[in-house]
Coordinates of N, CA and C and ligand atoms in Angstrom, one line a residue:
X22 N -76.6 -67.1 91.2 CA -75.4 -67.4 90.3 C -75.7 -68.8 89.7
X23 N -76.0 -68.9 88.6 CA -75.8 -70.2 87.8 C -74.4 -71.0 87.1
X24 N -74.3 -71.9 87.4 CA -72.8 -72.4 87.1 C -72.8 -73.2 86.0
X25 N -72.5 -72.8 84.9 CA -72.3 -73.8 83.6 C -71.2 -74.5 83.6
X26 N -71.2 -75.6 83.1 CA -70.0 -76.4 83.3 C -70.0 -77.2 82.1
X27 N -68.5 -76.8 81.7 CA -68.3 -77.6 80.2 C -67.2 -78.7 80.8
X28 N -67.5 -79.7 80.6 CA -66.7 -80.9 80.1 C -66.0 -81.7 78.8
X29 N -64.8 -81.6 79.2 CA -64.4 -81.6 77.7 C -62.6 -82.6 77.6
X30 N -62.1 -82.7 76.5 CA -60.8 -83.3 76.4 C -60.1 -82.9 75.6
X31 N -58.4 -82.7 75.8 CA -58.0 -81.6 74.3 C -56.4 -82.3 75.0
X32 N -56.6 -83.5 73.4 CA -55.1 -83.7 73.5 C -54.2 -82.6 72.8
X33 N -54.5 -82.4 71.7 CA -53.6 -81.3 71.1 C -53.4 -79.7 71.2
X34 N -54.8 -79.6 72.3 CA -55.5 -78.1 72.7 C -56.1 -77.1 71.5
X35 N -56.6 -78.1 70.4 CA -57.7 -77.2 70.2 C -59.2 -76.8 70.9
X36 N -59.5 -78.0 71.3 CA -60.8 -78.0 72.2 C -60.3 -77.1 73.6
X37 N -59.4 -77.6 74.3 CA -58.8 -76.6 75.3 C -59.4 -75.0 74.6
X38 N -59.0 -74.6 73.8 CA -58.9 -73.1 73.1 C -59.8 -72.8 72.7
X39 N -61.1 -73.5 72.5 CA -61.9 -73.3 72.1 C -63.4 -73.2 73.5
X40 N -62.8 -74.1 74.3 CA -63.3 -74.1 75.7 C -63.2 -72.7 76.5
X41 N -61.9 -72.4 75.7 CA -61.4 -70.9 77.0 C -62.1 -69.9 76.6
X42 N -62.0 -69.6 74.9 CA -62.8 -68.8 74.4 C -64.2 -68.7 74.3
X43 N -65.3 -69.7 74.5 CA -66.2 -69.7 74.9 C -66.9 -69.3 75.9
X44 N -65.5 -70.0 77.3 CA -65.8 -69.4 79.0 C -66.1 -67.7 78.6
X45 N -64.8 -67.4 78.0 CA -64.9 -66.2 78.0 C -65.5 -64.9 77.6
X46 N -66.2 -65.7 76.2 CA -67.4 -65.2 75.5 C -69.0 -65.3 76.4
X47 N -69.1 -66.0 77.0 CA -70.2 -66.3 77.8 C -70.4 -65.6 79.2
X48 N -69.0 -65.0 79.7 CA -68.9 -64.0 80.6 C -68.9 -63.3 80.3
X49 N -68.5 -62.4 79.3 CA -68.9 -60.8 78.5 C -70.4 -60.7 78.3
X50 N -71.0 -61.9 77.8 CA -72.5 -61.9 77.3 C -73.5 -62.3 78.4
X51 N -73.3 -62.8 79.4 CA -74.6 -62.8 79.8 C -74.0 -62.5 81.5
X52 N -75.4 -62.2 82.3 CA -74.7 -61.9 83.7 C -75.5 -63.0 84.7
X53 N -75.2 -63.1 86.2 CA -75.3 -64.0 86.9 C -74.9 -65.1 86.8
X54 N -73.5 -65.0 85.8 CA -73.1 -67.1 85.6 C -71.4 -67.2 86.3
X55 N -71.4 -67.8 86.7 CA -69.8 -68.5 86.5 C -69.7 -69.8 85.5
X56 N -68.4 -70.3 85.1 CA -68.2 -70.9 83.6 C -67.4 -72.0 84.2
X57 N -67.3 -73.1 84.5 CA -66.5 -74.0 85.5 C -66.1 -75.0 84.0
X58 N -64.9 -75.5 83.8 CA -63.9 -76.3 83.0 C -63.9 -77.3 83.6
X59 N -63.8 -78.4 83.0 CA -63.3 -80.0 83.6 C -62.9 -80.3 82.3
X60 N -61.8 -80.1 82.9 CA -61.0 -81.2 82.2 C -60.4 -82.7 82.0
X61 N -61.2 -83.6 81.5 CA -61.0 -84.5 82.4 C -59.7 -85.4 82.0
X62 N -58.6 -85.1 81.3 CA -57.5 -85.4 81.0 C -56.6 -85.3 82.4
X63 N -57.2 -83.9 82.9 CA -55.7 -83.2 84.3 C -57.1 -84.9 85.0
X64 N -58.4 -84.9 85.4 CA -58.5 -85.8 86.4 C -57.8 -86.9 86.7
X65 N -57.7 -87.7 84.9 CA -57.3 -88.6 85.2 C -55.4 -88.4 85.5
X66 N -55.2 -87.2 84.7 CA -53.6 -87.2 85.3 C -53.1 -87.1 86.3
X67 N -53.8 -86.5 87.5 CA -53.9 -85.9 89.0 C -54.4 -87.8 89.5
X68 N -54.6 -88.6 89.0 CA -55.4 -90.0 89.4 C -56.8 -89.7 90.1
X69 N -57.3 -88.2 90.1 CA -58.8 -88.4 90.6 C -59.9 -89.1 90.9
X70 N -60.2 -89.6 91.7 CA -61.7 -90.7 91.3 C -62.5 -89.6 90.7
X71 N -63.4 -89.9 89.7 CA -64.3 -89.3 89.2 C -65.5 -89.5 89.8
X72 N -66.3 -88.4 89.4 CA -67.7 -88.1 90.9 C -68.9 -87.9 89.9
X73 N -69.8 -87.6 91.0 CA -71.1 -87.3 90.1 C -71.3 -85.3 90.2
X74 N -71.4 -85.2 88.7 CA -71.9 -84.3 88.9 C -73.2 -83.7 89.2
X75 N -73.6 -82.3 90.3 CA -74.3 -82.1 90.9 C -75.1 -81.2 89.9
X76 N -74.6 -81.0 88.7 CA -76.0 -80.0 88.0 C -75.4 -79.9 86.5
X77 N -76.4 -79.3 85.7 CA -76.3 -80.1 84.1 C -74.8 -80.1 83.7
X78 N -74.8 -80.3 82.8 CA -73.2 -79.6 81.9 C -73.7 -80.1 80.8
X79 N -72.2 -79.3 79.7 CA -72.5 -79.6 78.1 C -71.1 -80.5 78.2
X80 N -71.1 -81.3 77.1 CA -69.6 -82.0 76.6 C -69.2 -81.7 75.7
X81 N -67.7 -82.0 75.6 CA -67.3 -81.4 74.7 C -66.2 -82.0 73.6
X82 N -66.4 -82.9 72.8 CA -65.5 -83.9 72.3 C -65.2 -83.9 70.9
X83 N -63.6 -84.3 70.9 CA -63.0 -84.1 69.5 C -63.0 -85.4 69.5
X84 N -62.6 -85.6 68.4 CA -62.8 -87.3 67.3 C -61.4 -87.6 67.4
X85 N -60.8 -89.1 67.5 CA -60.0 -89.7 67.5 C -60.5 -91.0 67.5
X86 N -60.3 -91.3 66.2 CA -60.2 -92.5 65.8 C -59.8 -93.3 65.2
X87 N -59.2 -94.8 65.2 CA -58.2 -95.7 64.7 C -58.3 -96.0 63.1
X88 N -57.8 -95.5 62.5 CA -57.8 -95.7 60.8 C -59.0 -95.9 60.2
X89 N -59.1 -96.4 59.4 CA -60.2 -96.7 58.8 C -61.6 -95.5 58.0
X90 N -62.5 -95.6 57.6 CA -63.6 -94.6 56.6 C -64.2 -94.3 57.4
X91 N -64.6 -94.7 58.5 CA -65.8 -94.5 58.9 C -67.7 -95.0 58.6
X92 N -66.9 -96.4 57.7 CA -68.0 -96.8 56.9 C -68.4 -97.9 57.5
X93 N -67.3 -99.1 56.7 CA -67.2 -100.0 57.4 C -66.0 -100.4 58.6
X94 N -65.0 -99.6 58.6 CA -64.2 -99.8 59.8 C -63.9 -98.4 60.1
X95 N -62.8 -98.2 61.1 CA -62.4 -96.3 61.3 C -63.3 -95.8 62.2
X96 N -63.9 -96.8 63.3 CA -65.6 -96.6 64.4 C -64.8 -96.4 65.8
X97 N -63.3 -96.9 65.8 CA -62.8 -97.4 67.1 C -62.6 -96.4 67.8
X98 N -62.9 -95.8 69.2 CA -62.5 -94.2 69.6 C -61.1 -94.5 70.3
X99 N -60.0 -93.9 70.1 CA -59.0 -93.5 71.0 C -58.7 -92.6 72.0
X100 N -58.2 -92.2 72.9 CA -57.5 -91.6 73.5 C -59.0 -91.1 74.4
X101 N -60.4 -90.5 73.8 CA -61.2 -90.0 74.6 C -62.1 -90.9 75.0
X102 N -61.4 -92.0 75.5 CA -62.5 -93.2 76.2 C -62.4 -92.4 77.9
X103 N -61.9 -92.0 78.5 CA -62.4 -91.1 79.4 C -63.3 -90.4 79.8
X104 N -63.6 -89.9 78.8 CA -65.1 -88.7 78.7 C -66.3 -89.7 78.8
X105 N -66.3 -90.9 77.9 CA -67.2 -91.7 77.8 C -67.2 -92.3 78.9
X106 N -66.2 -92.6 79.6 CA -66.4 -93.3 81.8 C -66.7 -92.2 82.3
X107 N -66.4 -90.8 82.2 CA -66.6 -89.8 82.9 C -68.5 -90.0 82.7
X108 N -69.0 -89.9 81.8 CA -70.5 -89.5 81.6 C -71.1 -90.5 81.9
X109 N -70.5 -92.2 81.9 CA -71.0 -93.2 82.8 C -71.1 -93.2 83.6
X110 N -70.5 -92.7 84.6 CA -70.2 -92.8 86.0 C -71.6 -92.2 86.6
X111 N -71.9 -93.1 87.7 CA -73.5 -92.3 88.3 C -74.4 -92.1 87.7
X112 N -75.0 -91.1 87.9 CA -76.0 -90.2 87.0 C -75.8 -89.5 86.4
X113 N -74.1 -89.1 85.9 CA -74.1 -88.4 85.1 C -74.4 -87.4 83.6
X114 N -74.8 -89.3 82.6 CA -75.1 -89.4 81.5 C -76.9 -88.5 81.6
X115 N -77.5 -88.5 83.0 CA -78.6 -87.9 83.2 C -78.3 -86.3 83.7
X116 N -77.4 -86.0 83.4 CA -77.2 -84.6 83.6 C -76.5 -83.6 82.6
X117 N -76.5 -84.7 81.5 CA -75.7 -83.8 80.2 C -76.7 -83.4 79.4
X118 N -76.9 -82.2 79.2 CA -77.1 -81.6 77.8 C -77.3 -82.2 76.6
X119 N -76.0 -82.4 76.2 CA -75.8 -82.8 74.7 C -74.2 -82.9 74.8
X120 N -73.9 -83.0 73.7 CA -72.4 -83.2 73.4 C -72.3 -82.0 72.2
X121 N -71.0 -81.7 72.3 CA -70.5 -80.6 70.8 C -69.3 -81.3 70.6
X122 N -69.4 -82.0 69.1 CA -68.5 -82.8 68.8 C -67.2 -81.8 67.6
X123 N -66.3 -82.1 67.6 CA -65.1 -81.5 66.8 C -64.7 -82.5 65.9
X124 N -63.6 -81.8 64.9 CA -62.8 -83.1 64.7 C -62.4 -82.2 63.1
X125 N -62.4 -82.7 61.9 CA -61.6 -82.3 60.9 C -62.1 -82.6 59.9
X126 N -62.8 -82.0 59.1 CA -63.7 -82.4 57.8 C -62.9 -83.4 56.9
X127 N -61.7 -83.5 56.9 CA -60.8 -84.1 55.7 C -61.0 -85.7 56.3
X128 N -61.5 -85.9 57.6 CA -61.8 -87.5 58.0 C -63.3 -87.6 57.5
X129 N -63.4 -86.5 56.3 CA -65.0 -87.2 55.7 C -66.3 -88.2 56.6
X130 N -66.4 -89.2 55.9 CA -67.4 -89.9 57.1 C -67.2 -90.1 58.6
X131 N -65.6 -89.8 58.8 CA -65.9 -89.9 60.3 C -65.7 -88.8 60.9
X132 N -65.9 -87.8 60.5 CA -66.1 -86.6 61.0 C -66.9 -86.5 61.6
X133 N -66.2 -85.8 63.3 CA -67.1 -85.6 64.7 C -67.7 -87.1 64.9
X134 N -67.3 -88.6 64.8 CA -68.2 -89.6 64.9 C -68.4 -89.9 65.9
X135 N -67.1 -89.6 67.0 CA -67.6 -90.6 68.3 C -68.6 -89.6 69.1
X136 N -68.9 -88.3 68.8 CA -69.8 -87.6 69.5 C -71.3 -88.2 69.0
X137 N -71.6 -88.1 67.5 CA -72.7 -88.9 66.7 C -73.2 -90.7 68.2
X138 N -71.5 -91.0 68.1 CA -71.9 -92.6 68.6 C -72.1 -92.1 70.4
X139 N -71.9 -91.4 70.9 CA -72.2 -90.7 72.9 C -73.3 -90.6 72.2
X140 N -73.9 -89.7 71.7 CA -75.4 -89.5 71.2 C -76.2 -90.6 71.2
X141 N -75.8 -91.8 70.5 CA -76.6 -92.9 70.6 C -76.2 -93.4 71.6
X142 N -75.3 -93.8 72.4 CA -74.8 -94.6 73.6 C -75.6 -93.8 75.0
X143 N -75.3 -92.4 74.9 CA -76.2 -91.7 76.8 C -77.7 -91.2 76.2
X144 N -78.3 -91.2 74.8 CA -79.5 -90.7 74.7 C -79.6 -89.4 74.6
X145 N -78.3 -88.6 74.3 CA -78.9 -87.0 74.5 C -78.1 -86.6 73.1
X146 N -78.6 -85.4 72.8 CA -78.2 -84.5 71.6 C -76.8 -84.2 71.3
X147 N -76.5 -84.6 69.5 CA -75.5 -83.7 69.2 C -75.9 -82.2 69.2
X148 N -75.1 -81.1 70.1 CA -75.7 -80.0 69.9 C -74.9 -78.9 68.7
X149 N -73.7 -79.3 68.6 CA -73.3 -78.2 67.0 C -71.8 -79.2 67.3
X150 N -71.1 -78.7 66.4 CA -69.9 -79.3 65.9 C -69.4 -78.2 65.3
X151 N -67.8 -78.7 65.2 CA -67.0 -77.2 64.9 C -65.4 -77.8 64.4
X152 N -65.0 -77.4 63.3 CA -63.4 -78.2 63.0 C -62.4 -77.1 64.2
X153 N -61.5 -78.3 64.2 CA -60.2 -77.7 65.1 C -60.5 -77.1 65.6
X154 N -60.1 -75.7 65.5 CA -60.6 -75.0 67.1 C -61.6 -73.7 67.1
X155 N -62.4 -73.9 65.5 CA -63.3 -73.3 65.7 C -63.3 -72.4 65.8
X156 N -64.5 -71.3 64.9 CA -64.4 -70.1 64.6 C -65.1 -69.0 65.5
X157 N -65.2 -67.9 65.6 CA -65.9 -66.5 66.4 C -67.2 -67.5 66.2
X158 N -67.9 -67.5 65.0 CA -68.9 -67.7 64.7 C -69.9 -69.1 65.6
X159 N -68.2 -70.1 65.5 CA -68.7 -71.3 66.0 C -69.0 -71.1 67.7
X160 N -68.2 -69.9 68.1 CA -68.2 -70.0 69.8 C -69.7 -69.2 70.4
X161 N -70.3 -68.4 69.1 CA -71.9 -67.8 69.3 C -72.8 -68.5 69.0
X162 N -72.5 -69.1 67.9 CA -73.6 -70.5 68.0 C -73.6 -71.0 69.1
X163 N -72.3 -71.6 69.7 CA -72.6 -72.5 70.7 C -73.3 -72.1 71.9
X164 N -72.7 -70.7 72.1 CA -73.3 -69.7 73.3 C -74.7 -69.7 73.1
X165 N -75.3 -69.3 72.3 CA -76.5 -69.4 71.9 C -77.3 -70.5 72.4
X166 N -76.9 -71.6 72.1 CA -77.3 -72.6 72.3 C -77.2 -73.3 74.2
X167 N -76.4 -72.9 74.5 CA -76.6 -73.0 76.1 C -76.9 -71.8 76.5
X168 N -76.9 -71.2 76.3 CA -78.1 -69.7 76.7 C -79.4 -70.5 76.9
X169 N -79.7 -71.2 76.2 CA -81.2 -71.7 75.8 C -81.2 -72.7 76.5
X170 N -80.3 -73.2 76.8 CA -80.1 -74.2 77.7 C -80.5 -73.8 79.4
X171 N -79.4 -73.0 79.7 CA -79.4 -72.5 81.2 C -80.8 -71.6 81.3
X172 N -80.8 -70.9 80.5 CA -82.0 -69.8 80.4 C -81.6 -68.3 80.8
X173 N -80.4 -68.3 80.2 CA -79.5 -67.2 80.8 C -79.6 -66.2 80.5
X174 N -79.7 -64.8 81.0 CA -80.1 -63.4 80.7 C -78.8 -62.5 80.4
X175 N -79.3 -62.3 79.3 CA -78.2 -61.3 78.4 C -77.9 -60.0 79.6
X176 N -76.3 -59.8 79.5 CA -76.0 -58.7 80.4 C -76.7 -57.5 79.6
X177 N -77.2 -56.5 80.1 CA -77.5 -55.3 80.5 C -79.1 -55.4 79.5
X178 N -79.6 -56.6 79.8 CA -80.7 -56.6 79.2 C -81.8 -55.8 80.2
X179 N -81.5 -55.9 81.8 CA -82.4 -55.7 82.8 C -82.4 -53.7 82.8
X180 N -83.6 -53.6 83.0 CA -84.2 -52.2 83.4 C -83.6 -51.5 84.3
Ligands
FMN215 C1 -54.8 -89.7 65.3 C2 -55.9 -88.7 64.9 C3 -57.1 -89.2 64.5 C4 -58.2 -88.3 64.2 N1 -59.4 -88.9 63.8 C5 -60.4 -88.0 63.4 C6 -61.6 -88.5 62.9 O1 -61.8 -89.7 62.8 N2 -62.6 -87.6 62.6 C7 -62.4 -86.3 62.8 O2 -63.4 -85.5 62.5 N3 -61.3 -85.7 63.2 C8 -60.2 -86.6 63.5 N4 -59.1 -86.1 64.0 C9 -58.9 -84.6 64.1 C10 -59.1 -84.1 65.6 O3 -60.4 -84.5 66.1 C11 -59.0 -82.6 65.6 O4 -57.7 -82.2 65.3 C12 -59.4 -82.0 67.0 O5 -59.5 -80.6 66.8 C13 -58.4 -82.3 68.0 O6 -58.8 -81.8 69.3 P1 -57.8 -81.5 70.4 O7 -56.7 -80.6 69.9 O8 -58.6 -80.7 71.5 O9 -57.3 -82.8 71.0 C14 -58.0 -86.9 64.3 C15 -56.7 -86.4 64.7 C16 -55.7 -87.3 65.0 C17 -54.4 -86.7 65.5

């Protein structure tokens, strides 16, 4: 049994919804996995100490940030400075994947930025990006893309 584990934050629950439907697209599609959520909004609301995780994961982050273009100001991240202590912590930042950044095309240049800026900050890959909460389309790309990751075997592909 392989255990994928998305990490993610969803003030308004699009990423939430987009997380669920993924879990759940990735259980119909491939076999030998369980799909584990962290959320790390309930951690910090529950006051959790945050831990290391013990095997890869993907992240999963929407954009929030303080005014501005995204050019020369509009850089500041709000609300998901969590995710970024979460993937600090330990060895974490050495067990992620990549990030899948969200957010809203109409913030033009700063569209999906602070995932762009984790990208430069822990060293690892934007791996797709998706507005709001993202389409059928966007949840098989992604699937796709951690398939290739985990190395996961399509259900009823076996003899
Ligand atoms: C205050 C605020 C600031 C935002 N800033 C950005 C931004 O800079 N870039 C972007 O792509 N989306 C931005 N968004 C859009 C959110 O990233 C988008 O709605 C996302 O789907 C929210 O995810 P959630 O519902 O899981 O919290 C912003 C939304 C709000 C409410």
């Amino acid at each position: 049994m392989k255990t994928i584990s998305l990490v993610y934050i969803s003030l308004s629950g699009n990423t939430e919804s987009f997380v669920t439907r993924l879990k759940d697209y990735l259980l119909s599609q491939y076999e030998g996995i369980e799909v584990q959520k962290i959320h790390i909004k309930d951690l910090v609301k529950e006051g959790q100490d945050f831990y290391e995780m013990d095997h890869p994961y993907v992240a999963f982050l929407p954009t929030y940030l303080e005014g501005g273009n995204g050019v020369d100001n509009g850089d500041v991240e709000i609300l998901t400075t969590p995710v970024g202590d979460f993937i600090a912590y330990g060895n974490n930042a050495s067990k992620c994947f990549g990030v899948v950044g969200s957010g809203n095309r109409n913030f033009n240049n700063q569209y999906c930025l602070t995932a762009k800026q984790y990208s430069q900050r822990f060293g690892f890959p934007v791996l797709a990006d998706f507005e709001m909460r993202g389409m059928l389309g966007d949840i098989k790309h992604v699937a796709a893309i951690i398939a290739d990751l985990y190395e996961l075997e399509e259900a009823g592909t076996k003899v």
